[in-house]
Coordinates of C-alpha atoms in Angstrom, one line a residue:
M1 CA 111.6 -83.7 85.1
S2 CA 109.8 -80.6 83.8
N3 CA 108.1 -80.7 80.4
T4 CA 108.7 -76.9 80.0
L5 CA 111.3 -76.1 77.4
P6 CA 114.1 -73.8 78.5
R7 CA 113.5 -70.1 77.6
A8 CA 116.4 -70.1 75.0
Y9 CA 115.0 -73.1 73.2
R10 CA 111.4 -71.6 73.2
T11 CA 112.8 -68.4 71.6
L12 CA 114.7 -70.3 68.9
L13 CA 111.6 -72.4 68.2
I14 CA 109.4 -69.4 67.7
A15 CA 112.1 -67.8 65.4
L16 CA 112.3 -70.9 63.2
I17 CA 108.4 -71.1 63.0
S18 CA 108.2 -67.3 62.0
Q19 CA 111.0 -67.7 59.5
N20 CA 109.2 -70.7 57.8
I21 CA 106.0 -68.7 57.7
A22 CA 107.8 -65.7 56.1
Q23 CA 109.3 -68.0 53.5
A24 CA 106.0 -69.7 52.7
T25 CA 104.0 -66.6 52.1
S26 CA 104.6 -63.4 50.1
W27 CA 102.6 -60.4 49.1
S28 CA 101.8 -58.6 45.9
K29 CA 101.7 -54.8 45.6
D30 CA 97.9 -54.9 45.9
G31 CA 98.2 -56.4 49.4
T32 CA 96.9 -59.9 48.5
S33 CA 98.7 -62.9 49.9
R34 CA 100.6 -65.3 47.6
A35 CA 101.4 -69.1 47.9
S36 CA 104.7 -70.6 48.7
S37 CA 107.7 -69.6 46.5
A38 CA 109.7 -71.6 44.1
P39 CA 113.0 -71.1 42.2
L40 CA 113.0 -68.8 39.2
Q41 CA 115.8 -68.2 36.8
L42 CA 116.0 -65.0 34.6
R43 CA 118.3 -66.0 31.8
F44 CA 119.6 -63.0 29.7
N45 CA 120.9 -63.7 26.2
L46 CA 122.9 -61.3 24.1
K47 CA 121.8 -61.1 20.5
M48 CA 122.8 -59.2 17.4
G49 CA 119.5 -59.0 15.6
T50 CA 118.1 -62.5 15.9
E51 CA 121.5 -64.2 16.1
A52 CA 123.4 -65.1 19.3
L53 CA 126.3 -62.7 19.8
E54 CA 129.7 -64.1 19.0
W55 CA 132.6 -62.3 20.6
G56 CA 135.2 -61.2 18.1
K57 CA 132.8 -61.4 15.2
T58 CA 132.4 -58.3 13.0
Y59 CA 128.8 -57.1 12.6
S60 CA 127.4 -54.3 10.5
T61 CA 125.2 -51.6 11.9
P62 CA 122.2 -50.2 10.0
A63 CA 124.5 -47.3 8.9
G64 CA 126.9 -49.9 7.5
N65 CA 129.6 -49.5 10.1
P66 CA 131.6 -52.6 11.0
I67 CA 131.7 -53.3 14.8
T68 CA 133.1 -55.8 17.2
L69 CA 132.0 -55.9 20.8
E70 CA 134.4 -55.8 23.8
M71 CA 132.1 -55.2 26.8
V72 CA 128.4 -55.5 27.8
K73 CA 127.4 -54.7 31.3
F74 CA 124.1 -53.4 32.8
Y75 CA 122.1 -53.2 36.0
V76 CA 118.8 -55.0 36.6
S77 CA 116.5 -53.6 39.3
N78 CA 112.8 -53.2 40.3
A79 CA 112.0 -56.6 38.8
A80 CA 108.5 -57.9 39.2
L81 CA 106.2 -60.6 37.8
V82 CA 102.9 -59.6 36.4
D83 CA 99.8 -61.6 37.1
A84 CA 96.6 -61.8 35.0
N85 CA 95.1 -58.9 36.8
G86 CA 98.0 -56.6 36.2
N87 CA 99.3 -56.8 39.8
E88 CA 103.1 -56.8 40.2
V89 CA 104.8 -59.3 42.4
A90 CA 108.2 -57.9 43.3
L91 CA 111.4 -59.9 42.9
E92 CA 113.7 -58.2 45.4
G93 CA 117.3 -57.5 44.4
L94 CA 119.7 -55.3 42.4
W95 CA 122.0 -57.2 40.0
L96 CA 124.9 -56.3 37.7
L97 CA 125.2 -58.4 34.7
N98 CA 128.8 -58.4 33.4
F99 CA 129.0 -60.7 30.3
P100 CA 132.6 -62.2 30.2
K101 CA 134.2 -61.8 26.8
N102 CA 134.9 -65.0 24.8
Q103 CA 132.4 -66.9 26.9
A104 CA 128.8 -67.9 26.0
P105 CA 126.7 -64.6 25.8
T106 CA 124.4 -65.7 28.6
L107 CA 124.0 -64.8 32.2
S108 CA 121.3 -65.7 34.7
I109 CA 119.8 -64.2 37.8
Q110 CA 118.7 -66.9 40.3
T111 CA 115.8 -65.8 42.6
N112 CA 112.5 -67.1 44.0
A113 CA 109.0 -66.2 43.1
P114 CA 105.5 -67.1 44.4
V115 CA 103.9 -70.1 42.9
G116 CA 101.2 -69.1 40.3
D117 CA 100.3 -68.2 36.8
Y118 CA 101.8 -65.0 35.2
K119 CA 101.4 -62.9 32.1
G120 CA 104.7 -61.1 32.1
L121 CA 107.9 -59.6 33.6
R122 CA 108.9 -56.0 34.2
F123 CA 112.2 -54.6 35.3
S124 CA 114.5 -51.5 35.1
V125 CA 117.8 -51.3 33.5
G126 CA 119.2 -48.9 36.1
V127 CA 119.9 -48.2 39.8
P128 CA 117.1 -46.9 42.0
R129 CA 117.5 -43.2 42.7
A130 CA 118.3 -43.4 46.4
L131 CA 121.1 -45.9 45.7
N132 CA 122.3 -44.1 42.6
H133 CA 123.2 -41.0 44.6
A134 CA 124.5 -42.7 47.8
D135 CA 128.2 -42.4 48.7
P136 CA 130.0 -45.0 46.4
Q137 CA 132.8 -45.3 48.9
E138 CA 130.4 -46.8 51.4
A139 CA 128.7 -49.1 48.9
K140 CA 129.3 -52.8 48.3
L141 CA 129.1 -54.7 45.1
P142 CA 127.2 -54.7 42.9
L143 CA 127.6 -50.9 43.6
G144 CA 130.6 -48.9 44.5
F145 CA 133.8 -48.0 42.7
D146 CA 134.7 -51.7 42.3
S147 CA 131.7 -52.2 40.1
G148 CA 133.4 -50.4 37.2
M149 CA 130.1 -48.6 36.7
F150 CA 130.5 -45.4 38.6
W151 CA 131.0 -42.2 36.6
S152 CA 134.0 -40.1 37.6
W153 CA 132.6 -37.0 36.0
N154 CA 128.9 -37.3 36.6
P155 CA 127.1 -38.2 39.9
G156 CA 125.7 -41.7 39.8
Y157 CA 126.2 -44.9 38.0
I158 CA 126.3 -46.1 34.4
F159 CA 123.2 -48.2 34.0
Y160 CA 124.1 -49.7 30.6
R161 CA 127.7 -50.0 29.4
L162 CA 128.4 -51.1 25.8
E163 CA 131.9 -50.8 24.3
G164 CA 133.7 -52.0 21.2
F165 CA 135.5 -51.1 18.0
T166 CA 134.7 -49.9 14.5
Q167 CA 136.8 -49.2 11.5
V168 CA 137.3 -45.6 10.3
A169 CA 139.4 -45.0 7.2
G170 CA 141.1 -48.4 7.8
K171 CA 141.9 -47.6 11.5
R172 CA 140.5 -49.6 14.4
T173 CA 138.5 -47.0 16.4
P174 CA 136.9 -47.4 19.8
F175 CA 133.3 -46.5 20.5
L176 CA 131.3 -46.6 23.7
L177 CA 127.7 -46.2 24.9
H178 CA 127.2 -45.3 28.5
L179 CA 123.6 -44.9 29.4
G180 CA 123.0 -43.5 32.8
G181 CA 121.3 -40.7 34.9
D182 CA 117.9 -41.0 36.7
A183 CA 116.0 -39.9 33.6
Y184 CA 117.5 -42.7 31.5
A185 CA 116.6 -45.7 33.6
L186 CA 115.2 -48.0 31.0
E187 CA 111.8 -49.3 32.0
V188 CA 111.3 -52.8 30.4
N189 CA 107.7 -54.1 30.2
L190 CA 107.5 -57.7 28.9
S191 CA 103.9 -58.3 29.8
D192 CA 100.7 -59.0 27.9
L193 CA 97.4 -58.7 29.7
I194 CA 95.2 -58.8 26.6
T195 CA 96.3 -62.0 24.7
N196 CA 97.9 -65.3 25.7
K197 CA 101.2 -64.5 23.8
I198 CA 103.0 -64.3 27.1
R199 CA 102.1 -66.6 29.9
F200 CA 104.1 -68.9 32.2
K201 CA 103.7 -70.7 35.5
I202 CA 105.8 -70.8 38.6
A203 CA 105.4 -74.4 39.7
D204 CA 105.5 -75.7 43.3
T205 CA 108.7 -77.6 43.3
R206 CA 107.3 -80.1 45.7
A207 CA 105.2 -81.4 42.9
D208 CA 107.4 -80.3 40.0
P209 CA 111.1 -80.2 40.8
G210 CA 113.3 -77.7 39.0
N211 CA 113.6 -74.1 38.0
T212 CA 111.1 -72.1 36.0
I213 CA 113.4 -70.3 33.4
L214 CA 112.5 -67.1 31.7
K215 CA 114.7 -66.4 28.7
I216 CA 115.2 -62.7 28.0
N217 CA 116.9 -61.7 24.8
L218 CA 118.7 -58.3 24.4
N219 CA 119.2 -57.1 20.9
I220 CA 122.4 -55.1 21.2
A221 CA 122.0 -53.8 17.6
A222 CA 118.8 -51.9 18.6
A223 CA 121.1 -49.1 20.1
F224 CA 122.3 -48.2 16.6
D225 CA 118.9 -48.2 14.9
K226 CA 118.8 -44.5 14.0
G227 CA 120.5 -41.3 15.0
P228 CA 118.9 -38.0 16.2
N229 CA 116.3 -36.5 13.8
G230 CA 116.0 -39.8 12.0
G231 CA 119.4 -39.8 10.4
P232 CA 121.8 -42.7 10.5
W233 CA 123.8 -43.6 13.6
D234 CA 127.1 -43.3 11.9
L235 CA 130.1 -44.5 13.9
S236 CA 132.5 -43.1 11.4
K237 CA 131.6 -39.7 12.9
R238 CA 133.2 -38.6 16.2
E239 CA 130.0 -37.4 17.7
F240 CA 128.6 -41.0 17.6
Q241 CA 131.8 -42.7 18.9
T242 CA 131.5 -41.5 22.5
M243 CA 127.8 -41.7 23.6
D244 CA 127.4 -40.6 27.2
S245 CA 125.5 -37.3 27.1
G246 CA 123.6 -34.9 24.9
K247 CA 121.1 -35.6 22.1
N248 CA 122.9 -38.8 21.1
I249 CA 122.3 -40.5 24.5
G250 CA 118.7 -39.5 24.3
Q251 CA 118.3 -41.2 20.9
A252 CA 120.1 -44.3 22.1
Y253 CA 117.6 -44.4 25.1
V254 CA 114.7 -44.3 22.5
N255 CA 116.3 -46.8 20.3
M256 CA 116.5 -49.3 23.2
Q257 CA 112.9 -49.2 24.2
N258 CA 112.2 -52.4 22.5
A259 CA 115.6 -54.0 22.7
F260 CA 114.5 -56.7 25.3
K261 CA 112.2 -59.5 24.4
L262 CA 111.0 -62.6 26.1
E263 CA 111.9 -65.7 24.1

């Protein structure tokens, strides 16, 4: 009997070995190799100020407008961990977080990251430009028409979708904030290279079973912080009730620069 493996088995064995090597080693953007990967969970929590969001509850904006929320959806892309030297370690993926009404205001992204010590997290609230302008009829979820995030009147996707109701002269009145367009991809930087206020470890699960969980809080109220030119964001006025273009959307983008925080 020959000790030589059949050609098909040799090919399969080489493929399996190559796959294991690929899974065990990753690379940072500076070209340095990384150790084996381990599970990582990015847990997003909706907040109104410092309180956990309660669906159906009436809140007050800084301008004194009563609001209740009906929908919160947004894209997360270009995610990366940041090491102590400022190097980014990419977390590949594009995710659409659609928070179901009347359920806990928490959604998680499950991914993997190289084992090591880190000083922060960066990500975009948006869709990468090439995908943002690709044919939506050819796209699959989380993109495409079925995502509920493609603009019918404006090329590309809504990156951040917030909708709810306010009260105007005793009448229940809808409002919306649709943030989108390449210029309004929100770049979130939750890293700290100077102090030790932000630091965490991705552990080797062979020695420490379980996920590393990063808790990211989104303060929805931040969008209503102030209106253009420093005035109030007054939802009793029509110009603030449909926020998807013009100077108002620019101000909403500015307001949301610090809306995300690591817990």
